[in-house]
Structures are given as structure tokens and as C-alpha cells.
CSV table of C-alpha atoms and ligand atoms in Angstrom, one decimal:
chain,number,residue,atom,x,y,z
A,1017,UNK,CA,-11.5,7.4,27.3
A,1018,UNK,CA,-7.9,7.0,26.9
A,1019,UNK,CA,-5.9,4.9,29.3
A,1020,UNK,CA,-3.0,7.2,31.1
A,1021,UNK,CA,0.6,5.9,31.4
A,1022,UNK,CA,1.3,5.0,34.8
A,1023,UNK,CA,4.4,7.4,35.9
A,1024,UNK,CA,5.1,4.7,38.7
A,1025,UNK,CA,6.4,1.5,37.0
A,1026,UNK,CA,9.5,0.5,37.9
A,1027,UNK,CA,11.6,0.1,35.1
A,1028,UNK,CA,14.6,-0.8,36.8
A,1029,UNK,CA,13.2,-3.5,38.5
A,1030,UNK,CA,11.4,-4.9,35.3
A,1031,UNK,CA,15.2,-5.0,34.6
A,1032,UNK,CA,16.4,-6.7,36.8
A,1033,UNK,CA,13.6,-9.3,36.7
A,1034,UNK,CA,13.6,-9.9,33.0
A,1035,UNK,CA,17.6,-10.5,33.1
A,1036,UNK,CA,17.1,-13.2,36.1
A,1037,UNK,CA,14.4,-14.9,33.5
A,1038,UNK,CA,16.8,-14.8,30.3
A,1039,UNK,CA,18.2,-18.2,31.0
A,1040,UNK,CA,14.5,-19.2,30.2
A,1041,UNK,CA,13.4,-17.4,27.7
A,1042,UNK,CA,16.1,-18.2,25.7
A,1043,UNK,CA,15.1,-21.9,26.4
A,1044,UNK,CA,11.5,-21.4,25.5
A,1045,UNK,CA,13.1,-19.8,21.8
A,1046,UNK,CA,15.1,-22.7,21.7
A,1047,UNK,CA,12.2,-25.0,22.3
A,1048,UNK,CA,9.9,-22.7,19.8
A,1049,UNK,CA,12.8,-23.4,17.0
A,1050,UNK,CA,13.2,-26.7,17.4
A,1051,UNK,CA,9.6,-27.3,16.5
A,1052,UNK,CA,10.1,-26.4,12.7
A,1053,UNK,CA,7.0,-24.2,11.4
A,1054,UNK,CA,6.7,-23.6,7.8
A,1055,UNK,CA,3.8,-22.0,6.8
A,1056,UNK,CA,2.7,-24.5,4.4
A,1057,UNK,CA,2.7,-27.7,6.5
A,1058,UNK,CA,-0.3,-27.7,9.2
A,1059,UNK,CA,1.1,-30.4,11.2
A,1060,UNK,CA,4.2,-28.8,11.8
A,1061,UNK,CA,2.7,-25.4,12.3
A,1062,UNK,CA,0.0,-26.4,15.1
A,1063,UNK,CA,3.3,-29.1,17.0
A,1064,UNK,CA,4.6,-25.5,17.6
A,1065,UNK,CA,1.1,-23.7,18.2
A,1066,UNK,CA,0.8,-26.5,20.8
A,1067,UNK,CA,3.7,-25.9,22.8
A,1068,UNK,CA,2.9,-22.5,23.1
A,1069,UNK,CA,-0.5,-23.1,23.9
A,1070,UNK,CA,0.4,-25.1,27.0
A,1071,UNK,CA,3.0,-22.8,27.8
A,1072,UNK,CA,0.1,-19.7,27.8
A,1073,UNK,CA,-2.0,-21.8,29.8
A,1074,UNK,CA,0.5,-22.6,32.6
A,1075,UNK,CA,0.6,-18.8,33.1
A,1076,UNK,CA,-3.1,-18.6,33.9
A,1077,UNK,CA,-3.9,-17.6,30.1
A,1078,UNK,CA,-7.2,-17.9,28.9
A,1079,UNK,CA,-6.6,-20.0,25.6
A,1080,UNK,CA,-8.7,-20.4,22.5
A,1081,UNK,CA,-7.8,-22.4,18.9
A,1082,UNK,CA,-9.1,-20.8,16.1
A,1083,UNK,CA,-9.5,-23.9,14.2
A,1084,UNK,CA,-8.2,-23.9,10.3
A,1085,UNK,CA,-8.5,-26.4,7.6
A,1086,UNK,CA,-5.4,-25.6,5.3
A,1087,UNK,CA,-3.2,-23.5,7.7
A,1088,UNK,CA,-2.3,-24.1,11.0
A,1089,UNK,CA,-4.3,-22.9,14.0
A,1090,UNK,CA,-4.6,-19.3,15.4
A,1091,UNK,CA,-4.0,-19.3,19.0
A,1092,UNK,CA,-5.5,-16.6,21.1
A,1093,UNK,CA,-4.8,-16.1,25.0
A,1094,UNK,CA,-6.2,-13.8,27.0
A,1095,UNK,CA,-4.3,-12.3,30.6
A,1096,UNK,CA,-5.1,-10.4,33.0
A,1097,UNK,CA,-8.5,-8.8,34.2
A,1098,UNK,CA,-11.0,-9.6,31.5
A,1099,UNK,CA,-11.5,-5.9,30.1
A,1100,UNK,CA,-11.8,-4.4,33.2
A,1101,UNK,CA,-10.8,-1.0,32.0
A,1102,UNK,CA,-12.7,-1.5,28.8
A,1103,UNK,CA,-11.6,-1.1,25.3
A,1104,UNK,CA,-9.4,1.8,25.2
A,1105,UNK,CA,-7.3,-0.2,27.8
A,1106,UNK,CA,-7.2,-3.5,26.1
A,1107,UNK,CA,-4.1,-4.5,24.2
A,1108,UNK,CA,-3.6,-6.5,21.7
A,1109,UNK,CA,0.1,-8.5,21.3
A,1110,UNK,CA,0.5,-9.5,17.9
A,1111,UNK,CA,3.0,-12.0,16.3
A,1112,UNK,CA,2.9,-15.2,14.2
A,1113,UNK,CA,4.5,-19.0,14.5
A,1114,UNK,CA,5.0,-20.1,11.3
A,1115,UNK,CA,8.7,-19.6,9.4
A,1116,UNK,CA,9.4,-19.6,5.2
A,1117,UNK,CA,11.8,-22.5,6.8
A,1118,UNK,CA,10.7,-26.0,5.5
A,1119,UNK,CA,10.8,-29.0,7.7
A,1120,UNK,CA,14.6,-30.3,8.0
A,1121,UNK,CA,15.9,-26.8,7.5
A,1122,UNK,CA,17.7,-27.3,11.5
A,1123,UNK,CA,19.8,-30.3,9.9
A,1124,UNK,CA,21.6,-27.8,8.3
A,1125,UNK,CA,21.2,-24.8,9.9
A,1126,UNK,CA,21.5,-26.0,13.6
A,1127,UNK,CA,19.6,-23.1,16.6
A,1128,UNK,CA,22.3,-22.9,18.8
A,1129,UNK,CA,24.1,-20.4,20.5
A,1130,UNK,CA,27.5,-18.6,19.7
A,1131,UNK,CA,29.3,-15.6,19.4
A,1132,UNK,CA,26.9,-14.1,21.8
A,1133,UNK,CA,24.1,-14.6,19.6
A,1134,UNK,CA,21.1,-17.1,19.3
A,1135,UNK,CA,21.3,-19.1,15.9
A,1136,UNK,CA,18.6,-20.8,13.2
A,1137,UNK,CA,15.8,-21.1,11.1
A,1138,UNK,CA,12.7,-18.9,12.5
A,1139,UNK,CA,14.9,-17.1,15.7
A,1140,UNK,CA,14.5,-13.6,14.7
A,1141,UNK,CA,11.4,-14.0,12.5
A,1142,UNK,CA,9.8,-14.1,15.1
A,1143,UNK,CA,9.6,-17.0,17.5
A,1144,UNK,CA,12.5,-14.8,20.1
A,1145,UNK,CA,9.4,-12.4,19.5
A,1146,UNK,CA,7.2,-14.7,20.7
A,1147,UNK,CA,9.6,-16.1,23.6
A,1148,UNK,CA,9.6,-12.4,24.9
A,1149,UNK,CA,6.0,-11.8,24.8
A,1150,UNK,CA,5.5,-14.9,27.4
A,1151,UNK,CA,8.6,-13.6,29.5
A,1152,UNK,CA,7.0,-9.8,30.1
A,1153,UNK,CA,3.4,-11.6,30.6
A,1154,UNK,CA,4.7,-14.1,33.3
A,1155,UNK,CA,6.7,-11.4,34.9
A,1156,UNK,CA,3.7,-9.0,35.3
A,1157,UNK,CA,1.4,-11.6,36.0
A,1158,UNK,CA,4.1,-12.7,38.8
A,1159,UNK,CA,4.5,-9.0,40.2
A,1160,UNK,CA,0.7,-9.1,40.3
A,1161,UNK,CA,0.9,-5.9,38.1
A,1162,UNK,CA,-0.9,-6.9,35.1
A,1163,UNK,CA,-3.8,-4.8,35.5
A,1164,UNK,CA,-5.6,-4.7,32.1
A,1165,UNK,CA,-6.3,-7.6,30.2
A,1166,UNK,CA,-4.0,-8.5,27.1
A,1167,UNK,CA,-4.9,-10.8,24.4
A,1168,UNK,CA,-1.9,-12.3,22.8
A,1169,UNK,CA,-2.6,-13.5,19.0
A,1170,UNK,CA,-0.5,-15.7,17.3
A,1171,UNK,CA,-1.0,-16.9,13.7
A,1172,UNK,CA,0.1,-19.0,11.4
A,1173,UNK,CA,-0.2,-17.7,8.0
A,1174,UNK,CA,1.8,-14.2,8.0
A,1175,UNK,CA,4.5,-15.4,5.8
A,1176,UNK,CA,1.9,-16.3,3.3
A,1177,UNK,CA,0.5,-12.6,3.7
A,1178,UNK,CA,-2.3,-13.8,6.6
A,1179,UNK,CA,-5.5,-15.0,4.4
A,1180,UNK,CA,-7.4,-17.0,7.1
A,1181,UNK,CA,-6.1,-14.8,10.4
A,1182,UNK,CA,-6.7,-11.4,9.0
A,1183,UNK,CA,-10.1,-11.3,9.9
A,1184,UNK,CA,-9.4,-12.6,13.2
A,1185,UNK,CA,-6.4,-9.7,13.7
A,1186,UNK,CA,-8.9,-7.2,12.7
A,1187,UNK,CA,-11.7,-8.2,14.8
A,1188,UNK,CA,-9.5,-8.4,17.9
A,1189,UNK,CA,-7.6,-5.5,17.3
A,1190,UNK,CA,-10.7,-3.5,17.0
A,1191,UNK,CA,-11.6,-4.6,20.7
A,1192,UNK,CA,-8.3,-3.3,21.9
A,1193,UNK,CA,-7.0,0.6,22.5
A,1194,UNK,CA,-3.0,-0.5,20.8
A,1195,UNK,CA,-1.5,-3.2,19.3
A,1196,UNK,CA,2.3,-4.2,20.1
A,1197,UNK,CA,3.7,-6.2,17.2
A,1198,UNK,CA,6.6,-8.3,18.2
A,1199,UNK,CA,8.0,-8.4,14.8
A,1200,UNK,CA,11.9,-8.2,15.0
A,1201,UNK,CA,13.6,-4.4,15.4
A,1202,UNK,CA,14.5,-2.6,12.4
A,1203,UNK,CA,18.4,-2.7,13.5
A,1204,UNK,CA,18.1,-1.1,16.8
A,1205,UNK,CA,14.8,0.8,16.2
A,1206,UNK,CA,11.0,0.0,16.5
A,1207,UNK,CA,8.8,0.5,13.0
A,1208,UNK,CA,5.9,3.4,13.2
A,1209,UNK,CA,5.2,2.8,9.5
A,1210,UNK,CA,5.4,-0.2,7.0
A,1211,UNK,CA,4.3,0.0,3.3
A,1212,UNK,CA,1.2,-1.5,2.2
A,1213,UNK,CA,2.1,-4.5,-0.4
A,1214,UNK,CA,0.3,-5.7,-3.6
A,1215,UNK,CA,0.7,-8.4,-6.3
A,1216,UNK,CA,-0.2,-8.4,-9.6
A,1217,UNK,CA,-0.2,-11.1,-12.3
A,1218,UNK,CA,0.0,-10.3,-16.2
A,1219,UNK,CA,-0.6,-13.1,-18.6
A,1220,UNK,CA,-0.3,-12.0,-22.1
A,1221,UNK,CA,-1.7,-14.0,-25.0
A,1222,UNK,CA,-0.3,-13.5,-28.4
A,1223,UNK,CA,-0.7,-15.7,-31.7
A,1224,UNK,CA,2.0,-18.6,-32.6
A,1225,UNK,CA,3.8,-19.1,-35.7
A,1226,UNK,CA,6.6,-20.6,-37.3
A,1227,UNK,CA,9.6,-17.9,-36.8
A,1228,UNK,CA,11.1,-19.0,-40.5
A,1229,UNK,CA,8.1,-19.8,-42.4
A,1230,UNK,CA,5.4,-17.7,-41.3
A,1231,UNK,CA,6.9,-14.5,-39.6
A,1232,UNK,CA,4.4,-11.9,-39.9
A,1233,UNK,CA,1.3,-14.5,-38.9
A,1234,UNK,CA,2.7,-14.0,-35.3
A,1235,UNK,CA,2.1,-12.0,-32.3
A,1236,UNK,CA,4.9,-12.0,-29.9
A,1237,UNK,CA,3.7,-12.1,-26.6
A,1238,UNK,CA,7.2,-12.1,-25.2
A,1239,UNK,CA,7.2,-8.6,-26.8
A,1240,UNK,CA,4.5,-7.2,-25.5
A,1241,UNK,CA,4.8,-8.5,-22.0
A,1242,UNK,CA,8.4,-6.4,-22.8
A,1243,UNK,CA,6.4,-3.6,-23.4
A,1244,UNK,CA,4.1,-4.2,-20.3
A,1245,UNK,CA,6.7,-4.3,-18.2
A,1246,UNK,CA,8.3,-0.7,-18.9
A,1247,UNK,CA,5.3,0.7,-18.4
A,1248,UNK,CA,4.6,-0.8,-15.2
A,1249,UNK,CA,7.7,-0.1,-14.1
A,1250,UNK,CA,8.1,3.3,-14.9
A,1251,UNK,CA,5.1,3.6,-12.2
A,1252,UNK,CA,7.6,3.7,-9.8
A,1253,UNK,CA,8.1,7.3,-7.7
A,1254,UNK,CA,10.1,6.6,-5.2
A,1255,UNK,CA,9.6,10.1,-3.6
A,1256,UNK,CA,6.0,9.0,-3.1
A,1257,UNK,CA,7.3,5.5,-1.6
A,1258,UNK,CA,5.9,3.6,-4.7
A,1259,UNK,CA,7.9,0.9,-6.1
A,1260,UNK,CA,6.6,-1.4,-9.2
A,1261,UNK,CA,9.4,-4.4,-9.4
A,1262,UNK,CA,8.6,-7.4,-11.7
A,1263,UNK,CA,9.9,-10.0,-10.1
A,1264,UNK,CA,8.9,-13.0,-11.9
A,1265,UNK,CA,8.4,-13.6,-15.8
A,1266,UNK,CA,8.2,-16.3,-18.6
A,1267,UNK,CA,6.8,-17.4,-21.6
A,1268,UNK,CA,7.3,-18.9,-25.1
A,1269,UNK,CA,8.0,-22.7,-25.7
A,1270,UNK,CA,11.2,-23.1,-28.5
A,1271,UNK,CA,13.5,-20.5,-30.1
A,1272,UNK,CA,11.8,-20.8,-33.8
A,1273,UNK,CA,8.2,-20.5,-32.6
A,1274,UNK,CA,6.8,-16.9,-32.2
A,1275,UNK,CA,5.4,-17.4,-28.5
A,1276,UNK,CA,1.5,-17.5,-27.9
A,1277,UNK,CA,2.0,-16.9,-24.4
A,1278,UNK,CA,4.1,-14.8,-21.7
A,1279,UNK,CA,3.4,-13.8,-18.2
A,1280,UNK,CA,4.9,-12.0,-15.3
A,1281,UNK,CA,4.4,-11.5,-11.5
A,1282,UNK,CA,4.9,-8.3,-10.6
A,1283,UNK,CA,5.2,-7.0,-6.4
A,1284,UNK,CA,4.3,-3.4,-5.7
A,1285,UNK,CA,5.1,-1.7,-2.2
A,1286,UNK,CA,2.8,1.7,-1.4
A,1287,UNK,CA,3.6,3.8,1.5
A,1288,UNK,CA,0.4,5.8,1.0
A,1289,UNK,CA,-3.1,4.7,1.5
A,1290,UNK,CA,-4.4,6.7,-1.8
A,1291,UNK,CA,-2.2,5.0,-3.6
A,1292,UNK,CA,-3.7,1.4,-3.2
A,1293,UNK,CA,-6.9,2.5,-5.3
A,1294,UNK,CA,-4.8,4.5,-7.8
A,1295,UNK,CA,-2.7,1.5,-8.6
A,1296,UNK,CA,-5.8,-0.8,-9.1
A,1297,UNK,CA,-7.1,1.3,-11.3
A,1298,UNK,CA,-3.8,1.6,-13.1
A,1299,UNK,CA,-3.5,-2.3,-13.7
A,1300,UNK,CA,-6.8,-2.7,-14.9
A,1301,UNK,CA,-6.2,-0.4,-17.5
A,1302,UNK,CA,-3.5,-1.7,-19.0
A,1303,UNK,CA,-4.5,-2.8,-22.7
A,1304,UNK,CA,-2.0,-4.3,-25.3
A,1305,UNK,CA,-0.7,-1.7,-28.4
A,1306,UNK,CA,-0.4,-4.8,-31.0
A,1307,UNK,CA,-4.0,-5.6,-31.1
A,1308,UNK,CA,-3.8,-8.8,-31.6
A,1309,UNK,CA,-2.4,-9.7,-28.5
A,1310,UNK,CA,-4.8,-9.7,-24.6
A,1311,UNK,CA,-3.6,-9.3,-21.5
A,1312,UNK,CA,-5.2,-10.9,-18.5
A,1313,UNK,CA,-4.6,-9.2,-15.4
A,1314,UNK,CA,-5.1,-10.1,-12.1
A,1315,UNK,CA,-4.2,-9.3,-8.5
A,1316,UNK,CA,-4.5,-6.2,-6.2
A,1317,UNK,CA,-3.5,-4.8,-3.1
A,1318,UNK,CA,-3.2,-7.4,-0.2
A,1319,UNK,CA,-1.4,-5.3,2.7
A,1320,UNK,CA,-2.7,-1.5,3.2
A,1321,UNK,CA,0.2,0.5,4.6
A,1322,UNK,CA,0.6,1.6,8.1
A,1323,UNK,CA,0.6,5.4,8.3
A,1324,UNK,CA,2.7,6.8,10.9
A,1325,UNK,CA,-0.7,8.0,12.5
A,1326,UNK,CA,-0.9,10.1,15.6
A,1327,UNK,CA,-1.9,7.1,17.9
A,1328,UNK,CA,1.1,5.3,16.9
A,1329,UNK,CA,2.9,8.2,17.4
A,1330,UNK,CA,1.5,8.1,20.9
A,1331,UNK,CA,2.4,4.6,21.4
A,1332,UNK,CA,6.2,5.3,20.1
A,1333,UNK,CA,6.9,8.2,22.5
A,1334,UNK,CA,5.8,6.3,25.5
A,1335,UNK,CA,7.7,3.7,24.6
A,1336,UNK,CA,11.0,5.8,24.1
A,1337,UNK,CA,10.3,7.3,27.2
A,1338,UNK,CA,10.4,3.9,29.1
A,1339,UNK,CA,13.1,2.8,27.1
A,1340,UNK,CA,15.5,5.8,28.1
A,1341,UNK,CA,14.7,4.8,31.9
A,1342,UNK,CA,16.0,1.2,31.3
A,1343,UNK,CA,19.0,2.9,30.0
A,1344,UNK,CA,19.0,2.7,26.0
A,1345,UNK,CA,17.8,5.1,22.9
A,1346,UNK,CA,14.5,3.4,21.0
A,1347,UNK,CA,14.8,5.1,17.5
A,1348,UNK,CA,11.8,5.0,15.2
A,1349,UNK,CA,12.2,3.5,11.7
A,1350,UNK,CA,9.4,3.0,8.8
A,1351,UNK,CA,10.0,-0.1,6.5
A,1352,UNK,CA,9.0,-1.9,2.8
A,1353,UNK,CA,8.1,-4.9,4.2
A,1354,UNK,CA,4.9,-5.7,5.2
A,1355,UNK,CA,3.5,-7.5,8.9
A,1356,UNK,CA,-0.1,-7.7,10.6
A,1357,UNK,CA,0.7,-4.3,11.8
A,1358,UNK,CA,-0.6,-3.1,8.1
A,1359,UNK,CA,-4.2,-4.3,8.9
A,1360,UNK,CA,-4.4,-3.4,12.6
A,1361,UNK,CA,-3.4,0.4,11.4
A,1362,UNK,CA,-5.3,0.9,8.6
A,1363,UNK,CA,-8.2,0.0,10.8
A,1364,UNK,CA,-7.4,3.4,13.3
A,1365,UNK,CA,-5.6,1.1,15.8
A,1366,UNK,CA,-2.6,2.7,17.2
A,1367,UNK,CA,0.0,-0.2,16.2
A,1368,UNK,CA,3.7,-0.1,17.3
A,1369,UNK,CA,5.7,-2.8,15.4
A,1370,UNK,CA,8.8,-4.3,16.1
A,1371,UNK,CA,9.0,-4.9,19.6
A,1372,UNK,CA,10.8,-8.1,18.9
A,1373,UNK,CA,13.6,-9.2,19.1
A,1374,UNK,CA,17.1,-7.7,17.7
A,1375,UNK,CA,19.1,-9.4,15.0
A,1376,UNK,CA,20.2,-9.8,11.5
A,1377,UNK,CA,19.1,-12.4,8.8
A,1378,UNK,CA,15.2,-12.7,9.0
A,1379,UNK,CA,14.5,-15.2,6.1
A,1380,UNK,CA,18.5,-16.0,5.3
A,1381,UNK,CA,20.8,-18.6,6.5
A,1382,UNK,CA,22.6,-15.8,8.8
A,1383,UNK,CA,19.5,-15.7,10.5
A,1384,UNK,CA,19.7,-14.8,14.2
A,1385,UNK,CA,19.3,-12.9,17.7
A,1386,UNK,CA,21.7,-10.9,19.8
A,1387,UNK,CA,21.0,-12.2,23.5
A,1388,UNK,CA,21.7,-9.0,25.1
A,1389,UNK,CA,18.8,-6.7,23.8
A,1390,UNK,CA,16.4,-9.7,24.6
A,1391,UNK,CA,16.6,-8.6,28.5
A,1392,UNK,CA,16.1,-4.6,28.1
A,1393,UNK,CA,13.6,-5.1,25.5
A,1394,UNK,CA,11.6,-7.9,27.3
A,1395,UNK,CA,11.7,-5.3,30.2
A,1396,UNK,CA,10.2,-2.4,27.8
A,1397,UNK,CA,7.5,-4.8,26.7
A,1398,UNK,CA,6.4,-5.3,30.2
A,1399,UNK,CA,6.7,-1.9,31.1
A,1400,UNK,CA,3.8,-1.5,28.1
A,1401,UNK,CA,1.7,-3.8,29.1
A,1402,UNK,CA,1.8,-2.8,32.6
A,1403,UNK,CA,-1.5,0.2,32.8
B,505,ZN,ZN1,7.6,-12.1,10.8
């Protein structure tokens, strides 16, 4: 059964309430920041996980560490009525705590606020994201209106592309009826479709020799990764959405020594499902023309795309709708880049990503927030979660 959109909330008082709590949410950012998370480093990852961990539990959140060796922890909290209105009324509020920031980065990229704006490493991307999510959930659990239960997961591997919390997202979000993603806003607009991502590596072995002395003994493998690389790229149709961009290459040792080996790392974007098997195919038949060369080949798609599905669709409208009541226009927008969103949709899931917060600079030294959508759009969120 599908869960019905309550015609009652009141907006303006989510408002009104989520302004009086901006003061500490964007403490709580500030806080989140300060606790530097780069993927890589577990320690600092789960000081981060930790604080939010205590700050889920002091709103009555039921919390549970998913445990990791390499990465940092996966935190899941659950809130409100445990699944009292079943699946199809259980939502699941997505987001991650780990940055591409390494430890130090604040030293010279202080989080601070200026220019109406909220400043540093990890603001937009996404821990404002993950401030907001705890505002709307303490404000409806306050209200006493959270009537559904919502499980908030946060990982710590999505800027590594997710390997040890993807089954975890996929599992959860196949308990719940929609998935919010608090990614940051695409400008001003929430995303109903990302492209799916995949990598690829091509290593190319050829046969060394002397460039003077023994010319023709030689197989370039610098040349033929040339040649592998215009065809690979020429897969690109970007009326389909398909891009093939070698991003990454190398090879060879000295000027005046025919190189034995050459590689490159190549980054494909697919906006439609079909695609993903159509490319793998593709890579794994790519052969070298000089026949003394061999090509290695490995990689594959990582990220399926999310389809602008008719659930999501669902999701978008009622969001617009609540939007317009707290006064501003949510637009829709699709995007390249890839989140959890990817997995969550390509399981069936209506997903709506981008909930976060709004700002310029995810992953660049201009990273940061504009305070005043944090408010209206903490507000929408609530209004969301609120059956
Ligand atoms: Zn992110």
C-alpha cells in the first residue's frame, strides 16, 4: 500500500521552527567540520561518526555501528515508531561522513563564516547535509509528529565509490517505501537522475628495443595504447548521455627505448541502464591491431544510473509542492556525477537526491554553504518525513 501525503502539515510553522534552530544547526556543521574525515583514514572518519552518533542518540535515535576494518564505521539510526506503517511508509535518509579532504586540510582552509556563507573542507559535501537531517528529525520528533519510522544512514566510503556500505544502503533501502539523499542541491534544484559511473584500466604490453639500433624489433606500446584510446573515445554519444574520457595514462621508461609497457585509466559516465552491459562488453573486446602487442583490461561498471523513474517522479512533485508552500520554486535537475542514490534507484526505490544543503565548491577550495537556504530547506525535509 502506498503511504498518502498528509494535506495538513504545517509548512509555515516547520518554518518558523527550523529558522529558530539555525543558530544550532549551523553549530552542529561547524562541529561536523571541525572533525576532519577523509575517507581513507578510519580514525578520523569514525572521531566524526562518533559525534554524530551521540548526537542521534540524544534525540531518542535507535543507533547501530556497522563495524568496518579498513573504512570507517557505518552508522545507522532509527526514529520514530518502529515500522508501524510498514514498508511502504518507511524512509530511508541517506548521506555519507567522510570528505576527499585529508587531515590538516582546515589549517589552510579555515570552516568559518562570511559573506553570508558557511566556509571549509567537507561543508557542502555533505556534512551541512547531515547537520540538516538531525535538525528536521529533532524538530518532528519535538512536535511529536514523527509518525513513521526513519532510519538515517550515514557512510563512510562514498567518496571512494561505497565498497563496504553498498550492501548495507541496498538492504536498508529495500526495507523502506523512498529514499531522501542529502547530497548537496544542484544550484537551486533537487536531482531525479544521476549517471551511472564506470572505470576501466588498459594496460598494454608491447616488446622493447633499442630506438637506434634495433628499430623494427619493437612494439610500441605507447602507440597502441594511442590507438586504444581513439577508439574508446569515439564511444562517446553524448545524445545517449555516454561519455568515454581517459583520464589517466603512462608508459615507457627513456626516450631511445621502444616502450614495453603503457597503460591508461579511463572514467565512463552512462545515463542509461542498457548501456552498463553494452559497454562491458565493448571493453572486453578490445584486441590490439599490431599483433604483437596485448592489452589487459580490467574494470566495469561501479555506479548504475538512477533513472528518473516514476516513483522518483512521485517523490519530486510532492516535494515541489511543499516547497511552493514554504514560499520557494524546487526545480528538478539530473547530473554526471554519481551518489548512493545510483544504488537505491536501480533497486526500484523511489530515490530523491539532493536535499542538502545549497552551495558552490563541493571538492574545491571555494567549497561552501549559503546559510539562508539551510532554514527553508531543513523545513522541506521535515515536511517529508512528516506521514
Ligand atoms: Zn557527497
Amino acid at each position: 500500500m502506498e503511504w498518502q501525503p498528509n494535506p495538513g502539515i504545517p509548512m509555515r510553522a516547520l518554518l518558523a521552527g527550523a529558522r529558530r534552530k539555525l543558530p544550532g544547526l549551523l553549530q552542529v556543521t561547524q562541529r561536523l567540520v571541525a572533525a576532519e574525515s577523509p575517507s581513507d583514514v578510519k580514525a578520523a572518519v569514525d572521531g566524526c561518526v562518533g559525534l554524530v552518533a551521540a548526537h542521534a542518540r540524544a534525540l531518542g535515535g535507535l543507533v547501530r555501528l556497522h563495524r568496518q576494518r579498513e573504512f570507517g564505521d557505518v552508522l545507522e539510526a532509527r526514529f520514530g515508531p518502529r515500522s508501524r506503517v510498514g514498508a511502504a511508509g518507511r524512509v530511508l535518509l541517506l548521506g555519507h561522513l567522510d570528505t576527499v579532504w585529508p587531515v590538516g586540510t582546515l589549517k589552510k582552509m579555515p570552516c568559518r563564516l562570511n559573506e553570508g556563507r558557511l566556509w571549509g573542507p567537507g561543508t557542502l559535501d555533505m556534512k551541512a547535509g547531515v547537520a540538516m537531517a538531525l535538525t528536521a528529525l529533532e524538530m518532528l520528533t519535538e512536535a511529536g509528529s514523527l509518525d513513521r519510522e526513519v532510519v538515517l544512514l550515514l557512510n563512510s566510503d562514498e567518496e571512494v565509490g561505497s565498497p563496504v556500505s553498498r550492501p548495507i544502503t541496498e538492504r536498508l533501502a529495500g526495507e523502506c517505501g523512498a529514499v531522501y539523499v542529502m547530497e548537496p542541491a544542484q544550484g537551486l534544484a533537487c536531482k531525479t537522475a544521476r549517471k551511472g559511473t564506470g572505470d576501466w584500466r588498459i594496460e598494454v604490453h608491447g616488446v622493447a628495443a633499442h630506438a637506434g639500433v634495433d628499430f623494427e624489433k619493437g612494439a610500441s606500446a605507447i602507440r597502441e595504447l594511442a590507438r586504444v584510446v581513439e577508439t574508446v573515445s569515439g564511444w562517446t554519444d553524448l545524445k545517449r548521455g555516454l561519455t568515454v574520457s581517459v583520464g589517466v595514462a603512462g608508459g615507457g621508461t627513456k626516450t631511445n627505448v621502444i616502450p614495453a609497457e603503457a597503460w591508461a585509466a579511463v572514467d565512463v559516465r552512462i545515463a542509461r541502464k542498457a548501456d552498463g552491459p553494452r559497454m562491458e562488453r565493448r571493453f572486453a573486446g578490445l584486441k590490439a591491431q599490431d599483433k604483437r602487442c596485448s592489452l589487459t583490461v580490467t574494470g566495469g561498471i561501479n555506479r548504475p544510473p538512477m533513472e528518473r523513474g516514476r516513483g522518483t517522479v512521485r517523490l519530486y512533485q510532492r516535494a515541489r509542492s511543499l516547497a511552493a508552500e514554504l514560499g520557494f520554486t524546487l526545480d528538478e535537475a539530473s547530473t554526471g556525477g554519481a551518489s548512493d542514490g545510483n544504488f537505491t534507484a536501480a533497486l526500484g526505490v523511489p530515490t530523491l537526491d539532493g536535499l542538502g544543503a545549497v552551495g558552490e565548491g563541493a571538492h574545491a577550495r571555494h567549497e561552501s554553504v549559503v546559510v539562508e537556504h539551510l532554514a527553508p530547506r531543513t523545513a522541506l525535509l521535515a515536511g517529508l518525513l512528516a506521514l
